[in-house]
Amino acid sequence: MRRLLAPADNPLVRAVSRLPAKVHTKLLVAFVGTAVLVVGVGLLGLRVLGQSNERVERLGALQKRAFAYGTLKSDASHVRLLLLPDVASDFYDVNPGAFATDRGLNAVPVHKEVVTELKLLGSATLPENLLFAPSAEDQRDLRRIRAKSRQLATVMQKIIKSERGTSIETPPRLRHTMERRALDLNHSAAVLANRTTAKADDLIAQNASAYASSRNRFIGVAAGAIVLALLLGFVLSWSLIGPIQRIDARLAAIASGDFSRHVDVPNRDELGALAANVNRMNDELRRLYKELEAASLHKSEFLASMSHELRTPLNAILGFSQVLRERMFGDINEKQEEYLEDILASGNHLLSLINDVLDLSKVEAGQIKLEASPFSLREALERGVVMVRERATKDGVEVALSAEPDVDTVAGDERRIRQVIFNLLSNAVKFTPAGGAVDVNAAKVDGEVRVSVADTGPGIAPEDRERIFEEFQQTEAGIEQCEGTGLGLALSKRLVELHGGRIWVESQLGKGSTFVFTLPSRT
């Protein structure tokens, strides 16, 4: 059961995935299947409603018949009541002229009323007066009621003739016949009404039962259709989503540099072709990546070796130039001193470039080793400020340092952190115009030490804020300065990341920039 519910291992999902059909064909089949299920449920609902409406119509017709037959029964009962010989005296008080020979009342008016009721009763049993078509069984009963009404009316006519103008009591034979005919009439009308009422009750019960059955059947079919639709959607969606997720995971692994595996997609559609292309791309990238790694390693080794070889003669040039400038072997004229200053400035610039290239090459080749130990970050920041203050004062830039009291000792390579601080400070001073300011701040934020160097320079455009941390990349302002090589920030980024920190820039054109780097706080 768990395997059936697991999208990756579901046999239905894998079976649908292996179907040799395109994705849009599978989606079309799913949509058509869902539409068929919806139409099926709708047709069943229409059928259930039609059956219910038919039962309601039958019940309405039956209730109309029951009402009409109930009226016949009531009229027959009224006739029977008028002919009763032993009704209470109050009946005659409220019904003047009622039949009561033994009370000395005139019976003829009652007999005429009975005849009138019988005529109305017989007329009410005619189909054209019922306003509906009675069944064959009902027609037989109605004919029987009409016949008994006529028979009773005949008897009543005889009684009226025998008693007209006299006070003689009705002969027992006629009275017996009258009572028997009245009973038969009342019984026939009661049978018809009761049978129709019973049919109506039965139909009501059948309607309730049929409604419950139809409701349960409709709910069952609707639930089955929903389950089938969900199952179809589940199977089809995971036959598409599963491969997409696996391809996405493989692409993410490729982006992170993992080329060791292939993506397994059993689909025989566009997703299967995409997975095959991803696997081919993975193999090709693995081959190219190995070649690039080898080339990068050779480049780094070459740069490291050349940088080391270049520093030896350059140091000699700088040393002899300093000796000549210090007039250790005799005086020099003003022009010679100017040339020596140019030689020393160019040599120091070239030495800085060589050092940056060497350090960056070592980082890329994995040859740099951090000498981590606890050191005072406050002192490192103060030394960095001292190193750039001379140039800042010369250029009319104010440099200020602010460090919170709880920022002091951190763990790391002090020389490399000082190198990062100096790079950021020298860049800030270099790009800040006269009258501007550079603010250095250090604080603990979210369990790490955060150092920021803010200047009031020209700022950095949004599209350049990531690019400046790459090798040999500079902004337009940096190119106009004609200073630097575009390696300082790239090297600073590598060194900060080697310490487990981060570095970024926040800037606004025309208002300056703030470079921020973090270091793990020493515990």
Coordinates of C-alpha atoms in Angstrom, one line a residue:
M1 CA 0.0 0.0 0.0
R2 CA 2.8 2.4 0.8
R3 CA 4.4 1.7 -2.5
L4 CA 1.1 2.5 -4.3
L5 CA 1.0 5.9 -2.5
A6 CA 4.6 6.7 -3.1
P7 CA 4.7 8.7 -6.4
A8 CA 8.2 7.6 -7.3
D9 CA 7.6 3.9 -6.9
N10 CA 3.9 3.8 -8.0
P11 CA 3.6 1.1 -10.7
L12 CA 0.7 3.0 -12.3
V13 CA 2.8 6.1 -12.5
R14 CA 5.7 4.2 -14.1
A15 CA 3.3 2.4 -16.5
V16 CA 1.9 5.7 -17.7
S17 CA 5.4 7.1 -17.9
R18 CA 6.5 4.3 -20.3
L19 CA 3.5 4.8 -22.6
P20 CA 4.9 5.8 -26.1
A21 CA 2.8 9.0 -26.3
K22 CA 3.6 12.7 -26.2
V23 CA 2.8 14.8 -23.2
H24 CA 0.0 16.7 -24.9
T25 CA -1.6 13.4 -25.9
K26 CA -1.5 12.2 -22.3
L27 CA -2.9 15.5 -21.1
L28 CA -5.7 15.3 -23.7
V29 CA -6.6 11.8 -22.7
A30 CA -6.7 12.9 -19.0
F31 CA -9.0 15.9 -19.9
V32 CA -11.3 13.7 -22.1
G33 CA -11.5 11.1 -19.4
T34 CA -12.3 13.6 -16.7
A35 CA -14.9 15.2 -19.0
V36 CA -16.5 11.7 -19.7
L37 CA -16.7 11.1 -15.9
V38 CA -18.4 14.5 -15.4
V39 CA -20.8 13.9 -18.2
G40 CA -21.6 10.5 -16.8
V41 CA -22.3 11.9 -13.4
G42 CA -24.5 14.6 -15.0
L43 CA -26.5 12.1 -17.0
L44 CA -27.0 10.0 -14.0
G45 CA -28.2 13.0 -12.1
L46 CA -30.6 13.9 -14.8
R47 CA -32.0 10.4 -14.8
V48 CA -32.4 10.5 -11.0
L49 CA -34.1 13.8 -11.2
G50 CA -36.4 12.6 -14.0
Q51 CA -37.4 9.5 -12.0
S52 CA -38.0 11.6 -9.0
N53 CA -40.1 14.0 -11.0
E54 CA -42.1 11.1 -12.5
R55 CA -42.8 9.8 -9.0
V56 CA -43.9 13.2 -7.9
E57 CA -46.3 13.5 -10.8
R58 CA -47.7 10.0 -10.1
L59 CA -48.1 10.9 -6.4
G60 CA -49.8 14.2 -7.3
A61 CA -52.3 12.4 -9.6
L62 CA -52.9 9.7 -7.0
Q63 CA -53.5 12.3 -4.3
K64 CA -56.0 14.0 -6.5
R65 CA -57.8 10.8 -7.0
A66 CA -57.6 10.1 -3.3
F67 CA -59.1 13.5 -2.6
A68 CA -62.0 12.9 -5.1
Y69 CA -62.7 9.5 -3.8
G70 CA -62.5 10.8 -0.2
T71 CA -65.2 13.3 -1.2
L72 CA -67.3 10.4 -2.5
K73 CA -66.8 8.5 0.7
S74 CA -67.8 11.6 2.7
D75 CA -71.0 12.0 0.7
A76 CA -71.8 8.3 1.1
S77 CA -71.2 8.6 4.8
H78 CA -73.5 11.7 4.9
V79 CA -76.3 9.7 3.2
R80 CA -75.8 6.9 5.6
L81 CA -75.9 9.4 8.5
L82 CA -79.1 10.9 7.3
L83 CA -80.8 7.5 7.2
L84 CA -79.7 6.4 10.7
P85 CA -82.8 5.6 12.9
D86 CA -81.2 6.1 16.2
V87 CA -79.3 9.3 16.0
A88 CA -79.3 11.6 19.0
S89 CA -82.0 14.2 19.3
D90 CA -79.6 17.1 18.9
F91 CA -79.0 16.0 15.3
Y92 CA -82.6 16.8 14.5
D93 CA -82.3 20.1 16.3
V94 CA -79.5 21.3 14.0
N95 CA -80.9 19.4 11.0
P96 CA -84.6 20.3 10.8
G97 CA -86.6 17.7 8.8
A98 CA -84.3 14.9 9.6
F99 CA -85.7 11.4 9.4
A100 CA -87.2 10.3 12.8
T101 CA -90.6 8.8 12.5
D102 CA -90.7 7.6 16.1
R103 CA -90.2 11.2 17.2
G104 CA -93.3 12.3 15.3
L105 CA -91.4 14.4 12.8
N106 CA -92.0 14.5 9.1
A107 CA -89.6 12.2 7.2
V108 CA -90.3 13.3 3.7
P109 CA -87.9 16.3 3.6
V110 CA -85.1 14.0 4.8
H111 CA -85.9 11.5 2.1
K112 CA -85.8 14.2 -0.6
E113 CA -82.5 15.4 0.7
V114 CA -81.2 11.9 0.5
V115 CA -82.4 11.5 -3.1
T116 CA -80.7 14.8 -4.0
E117 CA -77.4 13.7 -2.4
L118 CA -77.7 10.4 -4.2
K119 CA -78.1 12.2 -7.6
L120 CA -75.1 14.3 -6.8
L121 CA -73.1 11.3 -5.7
G122 CA -74.0 9.4 -8.9
S123 CA -73.0 12.4 -11.0
A124 CA -69.7 12.8 -9.2
T125 CA -68.7 9.3 -10.2
L126 CA -68.9 10.0 -13.9
P127 CA -65.3 10.2 -15.5
E128 CA -66.1 13.6 -17.2
N129 CA -66.8 15.1 -13.8
L130 CA -63.8 13.7 -12.0
L131 CA -61.3 15.9 -13.9
F132 CA -58.9 12.9 -14.3
A133 CA -59.0 9.5 -16.0
P134 CA -59.7 6.7 -13.4
S135 CA -58.0 3.4 -13.8
A136 CA -60.0 0.3 -15.0
E137 CA -60.2 -1.0 -11.4
D138 CA -61.5 2.4 -10.2
Q139 CA -64.0 2.5 -13.1
R140 CA -65.5 -0.8 -11.9
D141 CA -65.9 0.6 -8.4
L142 CA -67.3 3.9 -9.7
R143 CA -69.9 2.0 -11.7
R144 CA -70.8 -0.1 -8.7
I145 CA -71.2 3.1 -6.6
R146 CA -73.4 4.6 -9.3
A147 CA -75.5 1.4 -9.5
K148 CA -75.9 1.4 -5.7
S149 CA -76.8 5.1 -5.7
R150 CA -79.5 4.5 -8.3
Q151 CA -80.8 1.5 -6.3
L152 CA -80.9 3.4 -3.1
A153 CA -82.6 6.3 -4.9
T154 CA -85.2 3.9 -6.2
V155 CA -85.9 2.7 -2.7
M156 CA -86.1 6.2 -1.4
Q157 CA -88.6 7.1 -4.1
K158 CA -90.8 4.2 -3.0
I159 CA -90.6 5.3 0.6
I160 CA -91.5 8.9 -0.4
K161 CA -94.5 7.7 -2.3
S162 CA -95.6 5.4 0.5
E163 CA -95.4 8.1 3.2
R164 CA -96.5 11.1 1.1
G165 CA -99.3 12.9 2.9
T166 CA -99.4 10.4 5.8
S167 CA -97.7 9.8 9.1
I168 CA -97.4 6.1 8.6
E169 CA -94.1 4.6 9.5
T170 CA -92.0 3.2 6.6
P171 CA -92.7 -0.5 6.1
P172 CA -89.9 -2.7 7.6
R173 CA -89.1 -4.3 4.3
L174 CA -88.4 -1.0 2.6
R175 CA -86.6 0.3 5.6
H176 CA -84.4 -2.8 5.7
T177 CA -83.7 -2.5 1.9
M178 CA -82.9 1.2 2.4
E179 CA -80.5 0.5 5.2
R180 CA -78.8 -2.4 3.3
R181 CA -78.4 -0.2 0.2
A182 CA -77.1 2.7 2.2
L183 CA -74.5 0.3 3.9
D184 CA -73.5 -1.1 0.6
L185 CA -73.1 2.3 -0.9
N186 CA -71.1 3.5 2.1
H187 CA -69.0 0.4 2.0
S188 CA -68.2 0.7 -1.8
A189 CA -67.2 4.3 -1.5
A190 CA -65.1 3.5 1.6
V191 CA -63.4 0.7 -0.2
L192 CA -62.6 2.9 -3.2
A193 CA -61.3 5.8 -1.0
N194 CA -59.3 3.6 1.3
R195 CA -57.7 1.6 -1.5
T196 CA -56.7 4.8 -3.2
T197 CA -55.4 6.3 0.1
A198 CA -53.4 3.1 0.7
K199 CA -52.0 3.3 -2.8
A200 CA -51.0 6.9 -2.1
D201 CA -49.3 5.9 1.1
D202 CA -47.5 3.0 -0.6
L203 CA -46.3 5.3 -3.3
I204 CA -45.1 7.8 -0.7
A205 CA -43.2 5.0 1.0
Q206 CA -41.8 3.8 -2.4
N207 CA -40.9 7.4 -3.3
A208 CA -39.0 7.8 -0.1
S209 CA -37.2 4.4 -0.6
A210 CA -36.5 5.2 -4.3
Y211 CA -35.2 8.6 -3.3
A212 CA -32.8 7.1 -0.8
S213 CA -31.8 4.4 -3.3
S214 CA -31.3 7.0 -6.1
R215 CA -29.4 9.3 -3.7
N216 CA -27.1 6.6 -2.5
R217 CA -26.5 5.4 -6.1
F218 CA -25.8 9.0 -7.3
I219 CA -23.5 9.6 -4.3
G220 CA -21.7 6.3 -5.0
V221 CA -21.3 7.0 -8.7
A222 CA -20.2 10.6 -8.0
A223 CA -17.7 9.4 -5.4
G224 CA -16.4 6.8 -7.8
A225 CA -16.0 9.4 -10.5
I226 CA -14.2 11.7 -8.2
V227 CA -11.9 8.9 -7.1
L228 CA -11.2 7.9 -10.7
A229 CA -10.6 11.5 -11.7
L230 CA -8.2 12.0 -8.7
L231 CA -6.4 8.7 -9.5
L232 CA -6.1 9.7 -13.1
G233 CA -4.8 13.2 -12.2
F234 CA -2.5 11.7 -9.6
V235 CA -1.0 9.1 -12.0
L236 CA -0.7 11.5 -14.9
S237 CA 0.6 14.5 -12.9
W238 CA 3.3 12.4 -11.2
S239 CA 4.3 10.8 -14.5
L240 CA 5.1 14.4 -15.5
I241 CA 6.1 16.0 -12.2
G242 CA 8.4 13.1 -11.0
P243 CA 10.6 13.3 -14.1
I244 CA 10.7 17.1 -13.9
Q245 CA 11.7 17.0 -10.3
R246 CA 14.4 14.5 -11.0
I247 CA 15.7 16.5 -14.0
D248 CA 15.6 19.7 -11.8
A249 CA 17.6 18.0 -9.0
R250 CA 20.1 16.7 -11.6
L251 CA 20.5 20.1 -13.1
A252 CA 21.0 21.6 -9.7
A253 CA 23.7 19.0 -9.0
I254 CA 25.3 19.8 -12.3
A255 CA 25.2 23.6 -11.5
S256 CA 27.0 22.8 -8.2
G257 CA 29.7 20.8 -10.1
D258 CA 28.5 17.2 -9.5
F259 CA 28.8 15.3 -12.8
S260 CA 29.0 11.8 -11.2
R261 CA 25.4 10.6 -11.9
H262 CA 22.7 10.4 -14.6
V263 CA 19.0 11.2 -14.2
D264 CA 16.8 8.1 -14.5
V265 CA 13.5 9.0 -16.4
P266 CA 11.6 6.1 -17.9
N267 CA 9.3 8.3 -19.9
R268 CA 9.0 7.7 -23.6
D269 CA 7.9 11.3 -24.4
E270 CA 9.4 14.8 -24.4
L271 CA 10.5 14.4 -20.8
G272 CA 12.4 11.2 -21.6
A273 CA 14.1 13.0 -24.5
L274 CA 14.9 15.9 -22.2
A275 CA 16.4 13.6 -19.6
A276 CA 18.6 11.9 -22.3
N277 CA 19.8 15.4 -23.4
V278 CA 20.5 16.3 -19.8
N279 CA 22.6 13.1 -19.4
R280 CA 24.5 13.9 -22.6
M281 CA 25.1 17.4 -21.3
N282 CA 26.3 16.1 -18.0
D283 CA 28.8 13.8 -19.7
E284 CA 30.0 16.6 -21.9
L285 CA 30.3 19.1 -19.0
R286 CA 32.1 16.5 -17.0
R287 CA 34.7 16.2 -19.7
L288 CA 35.0 19.9 -20.3
Y289 CA 35.1 20.6 -16.5
K290 CA 38.0 18.2 -16.1
E291 CA 39.8 19.9 -19.0
L292 CA 39.1 23.3 -17.5
E293 CA 40.3 22.2 -14.0
A294 CA 43.5 21.0 -15.5
A295 CA 43.9 24.2 -17.5
S296 CA 43.1 26.3 -14.5
L297 CA 45.6 24.3 -12.4
H298 CA 48.3 24.8 -15.0
K299 CA 47.5 28.5 -15.2
S300 CA 47.6 29.0 -11.4
E301 CA 50.8 27.0 -11.2
F302 CA 52.3 29.1 -14.0
L303 CA 51.2 32.4 -12.5
A304 CA 52.4 31.4 -9.1
S305 CA 55.8 30.4 -10.5
M306 CA 56.1 33.5 -12.7
S307 CA 55.0 35.8 -9.9
H308 CA 57.7 34.3 -7.7
E309 CA 60.3 34.6 -10.4
L310 CA 59.3 38.2 -11.2
R311 CA 59.5 39.4 -7.6
T312 CA 63.2 38.5 -7.2
P313 CA 64.5 41.0 -9.9
L314 CA 61.8 43.5 -9.0
N315 CA 62.9 43.6 -5.4
A316 CA 66.5 44.2 -6.6
I317 CA 65.3 47.1 -8.7
L318 CA 63.4 48.6 -5.8
G319 CA 66.3 48.1 -3.4
F320 CA 68.9 49.7 -5.6
S321 CA 66.5 52.6 -6.4
Q322 CA 66.0 53.2 -2.7
V323 CA 69.8 53.1 -2.2
L324 CA 70.3 55.7 -4.9
R325 CA 67.5 57.9 -3.6
E326 CA 69.1 57.9 -0.1
R327 CA 72.4 59.1 -1.7
M328 CA 74.3 56.3 -0.2
F329 CA 76.8 56.4 -3.1
G330 CA 76.9 60.1 -3.8
D331 CA 74.6 63.0 -4.6
I332 CA 72.0 63.1 -7.3
N333 CA 70.4 66.0 -9.0
E334 CA 66.7 67.0 -8.9
K335 CA 65.8 65.3 -12.2
Q336 CA 67.5 62.1 -11.1
E337 CA 65.6 62.1 -7.9
E338 CA 62.3 62.6 -9.8
Y339 CA 63.1 59.6 -12.0
L340 CA 64.0 57.5 -9.0
E341 CA 60.6 58.4 -7.4
D342 CA 58.9 57.3 -10.6
I343 CA 60.9 54.0 -10.6
L344 CA 60.0 53.3 -7.0
A345 CA 56.2 54.1 -7.5
S346 CA 56.0 52.0 -10.6
G347 CA 58.0 49.2 -9.0
N348 CA 55.8 49.2 -5.9
H349 CA 52.7 49.2 -8.1
L350 CA 54.1 46.3 -10.1
L351 CA 55.0 44.5 -6.9
S352 CA 51.5 44.9 -5.5
L353 CA 50.1 43.5 -8.8
I354 CA 52.4 40.5 -8.6
N355 CA 51.5 39.9 -5.0
D356 CA 47.8 40.0 -5.8
V357 CA 48.2 37.7 -8.7
L358 CA 50.3 35.3 -6.7
D359 CA 47.8 35.3 -3.8
L360 CA 44.8 34.8 -6.1
S361 CA 46.5 32.0 -8.0
K362 CA 47.3 30.3 -4.7
V363 CA 43.7 30.6 -3.6
E364 CA 42.4 29.2 -6.9
A365 CA 45.0 26.4 -6.8
G366 CA 44.1 25.5 -3.2
Q367 CA 47.7 26.2 -2.2
I368 CA 47.0 29.0 0.3
K369 CA 46.9 27.9 4.0
L370 CA 45.3 30.1 6.6
E371 CA 47.2 30.5 9.8
A372 CA 44.2 30.9 12.1
S373 CA 44.6 32.2 15.6
P374 CA 42.9 34.6 17.9
F375 CA 43.7 38.3 17.2
S376 CA 42.4 41.7 18.0
L377 CA 40.2 42.9 15.2
R378 CA 40.1 46.4 16.7
E379 CA 43.9 46.7 16.4
A380 CA 43.8 45.4 12.8
L381 CA 41.3 48.0 11.9
E382 CA 43.3 50.8 13.7
R383 CA 46.5 49.7 11.7
G384 CA 44.6 49.7 8.5
V385 CA 43.3 53.3 9.2
V386 CA 46.9 54.4 10.0
M387 CA 48.2 52.9 6.7
V388 CA 45.8 54.9 4.6
R389 CA 45.6 58.1 6.7
E390 CA 48.6 59.7 5.1
R391 CA 47.1 59.5 1.6
A392 CA 43.7 60.4 2.9
T393 CA 45.0 63.5 4.6
K394 CA 46.9 64.4 1.4
D395 CA 43.7 64.0 -0.7
G396 CA 41.5 65.9 1.9
V397 CA 39.5 62.8 3.0
E398 CA 38.6 62.3 6.6
V399 CA 38.8 58.7 7.9
A400 CA 37.0 57.7 11.1
L401 CA 36.8 54.4 13.0
S402 CA 34.0 53.2 15.3
A403 CA 34.0 49.8 16.9
E404 CA 31.5 48.6 19.5
P405 CA 33.0 47.6 22.9
D406 CA 32.1 43.9 22.4
V407 CA 34.1 43.7 19.2
D408 CA 37.6 42.7 19.9
T409 CA 39.0 39.2 19.5
V410 CA 38.2 37.0 16.5
A411 CA 39.7 33.8 15.2
G412 CA 41.4 33.9 11.7
D413 CA 44.5 34.6 9.8
E414 CA 45.4 38.1 11.0
R415 CA 47.6 38.9 8.0
R416 CA 44.9 38.0 5.5
I417 CA 42.2 39.9 7.4
R418 CA 44.5 43.0 7.4
Q419 CA 45.0 42.5 3.7
V420 CA 41.2 42.6 3.2
I421 CA 40.8 45.7 5.5
F422 CA 43.6 47.5 3.6
N423 CA 42.1 46.7 0.2
L424 CA 38.7 48.1 1.2
L425 CA 40.2 51.2 2.9
S426 CA 42.5 52.0 0.1
N427 CA 39.7 51.7 -2.5
A428 CA 37.4 53.9 -0.3
V429 CA 40.1 56.6 0.0
K430 CA 41.0 56.4 -3.7
F431 CA 37.4 57.0 -4.9
T432 CA 36.4 59.6 -2.3
P433 CA 36.7 63.1 -3.5
A434 CA 38.3 65.9 -1.5
G435 CA 36.2 67.0 1.4
G436 CA 34.6 63.5 1.7
A437 CA 34.7 61.0 4.5
V438 CA 35.4 57.3 5.0
D439 CA 33.7 55.7 8.0
V440 CA 34.8 52.3 9.3
N441 CA 32.5 50.5 11.7
A442 CA 32.6 47.1 13.5
A443 CA 29.8 45.5 15.4
K444 CA 28.3 42.1 16.3
V445 CA 25.2 41.2 14.4
D446 CA 23.3 37.9 14.6
G447 CA 26.2 36.0 16.2
E448 CA 28.9 37.2 13.7
V449 CA 31.2 40.2 13.5
R450 CA 30.3 42.7 10.8
V451 CA 32.8 45.2 9.4
S452 CA 31.7 48.0 7.1
V453 CA 33.7 50.6 5.2
A454 CA 31.5 53.5 3.9
D455 CA 32.7 56.2 1.6
T456 CA 31.1 59.3 0.0
G457 CA 32.4 58.5 -3.5
P458 CA 30.5 58.3 -6.8
G459 CA 28.8 55.0 -6.0
I460 CA 28.4 51.8 -8.0
A461 CA 25.8 51.0 -10.6
P462 CA 23.5 48.1 -9.7
E463 CA 24.7 46.0 -12.7
D464 CA 28.3 46.4 -11.5
R465 CA 27.8 45.3 -7.9
E466 CA 28.4 41.6 -8.5
R467 CA 30.9 42.1 -11.4
I468 CA 33.5 44.0 -9.3
F469 CA 34.2 40.9 -7.2
E470 CA 35.5 39.1 -10.2
E471 CA 39.1 39.1 -11.4
F472 CA 40.3 42.0 -13.5
Q473 CA 36.9 43.8 -13.3
Q474 CA 36.6 47.5 -12.6
T475 CA 33.9 50.1 -12.8
E476 CA 34.1 53.1 -15.1
A477 CA 35.4 55.2 -12.2
G478 CA 38.1 52.7 -11.5
I479 CA 39.2 52.7 -15.1
E480 CA 39.3 56.5 -15.1
Q481 CA 41.5 56.5 -12.0
C482 CA 44.1 54.4 -14.0
E483 CA 45.0 52.7 -10.7
G484 CA 44.7 49.1 -9.6
T485 CA 44.2 45.9 -11.6
G486 CA 40.8 44.7 -10.6
L487 CA 42.2 42.0 -8.3
G488 CA 41.8 43.5 -4.9
L489 CA 38.1 42.9 -4.4
A490 CA 38.3 39.5 -6.0
L491 CA 41.1 38.5 -3.6
S492 CA 39.3 40.0 -0.7
K493 CA 36.2 38.0 -1.5
R494 CA 38.2 34.7 -1.7
L495 CA 40.0 35.4 1.6
V496 CA 36.7 36.3 3.5
E497 CA 35.0 33.2 2.2
L498 CA 38.0 31.1 3.2
H499 CA 37.3 32.4 6.8
G500 CA 33.6 31.3 6.5
G501 CA 32.3 34.9 6.0
R502 CA 30.6 36.9 3.4
I503 CA 31.3 40.2 1.6
W504 CA 29.0 42.5 -0.4
V505 CA 28.4 46.1 -1.3
E506 CA 25.6 48.5 -0.8
S507 CA 25.7 51.6 -2.9
Q508 CA 23.7 54.4 -4.4
L509 CA 25.0 56.4 -7.4
G510 CA 26.1 59.8 -6.4
K511 CA 26.0 59.1 -2.7
G512 CA 28.7 56.6 -2.1
S513 CA 29.2 53.0 -1.3
T514 CA 29.4 50.7 1.7
F515 CA 31.5 47.5 1.5
V516 CA 30.6 45.0 4.3
F517 CA 32.2 41.7 5.2
T518 CA 31.5 39.3 8.1
L519 CA 33.6 36.9 10.1
P520 CA 32.4 34.2 12.5
S521 CA 32.5 35.5 16.1
R522 CA 35.1 33.8 18.3
T523 CA 33.4 31.6 20.9

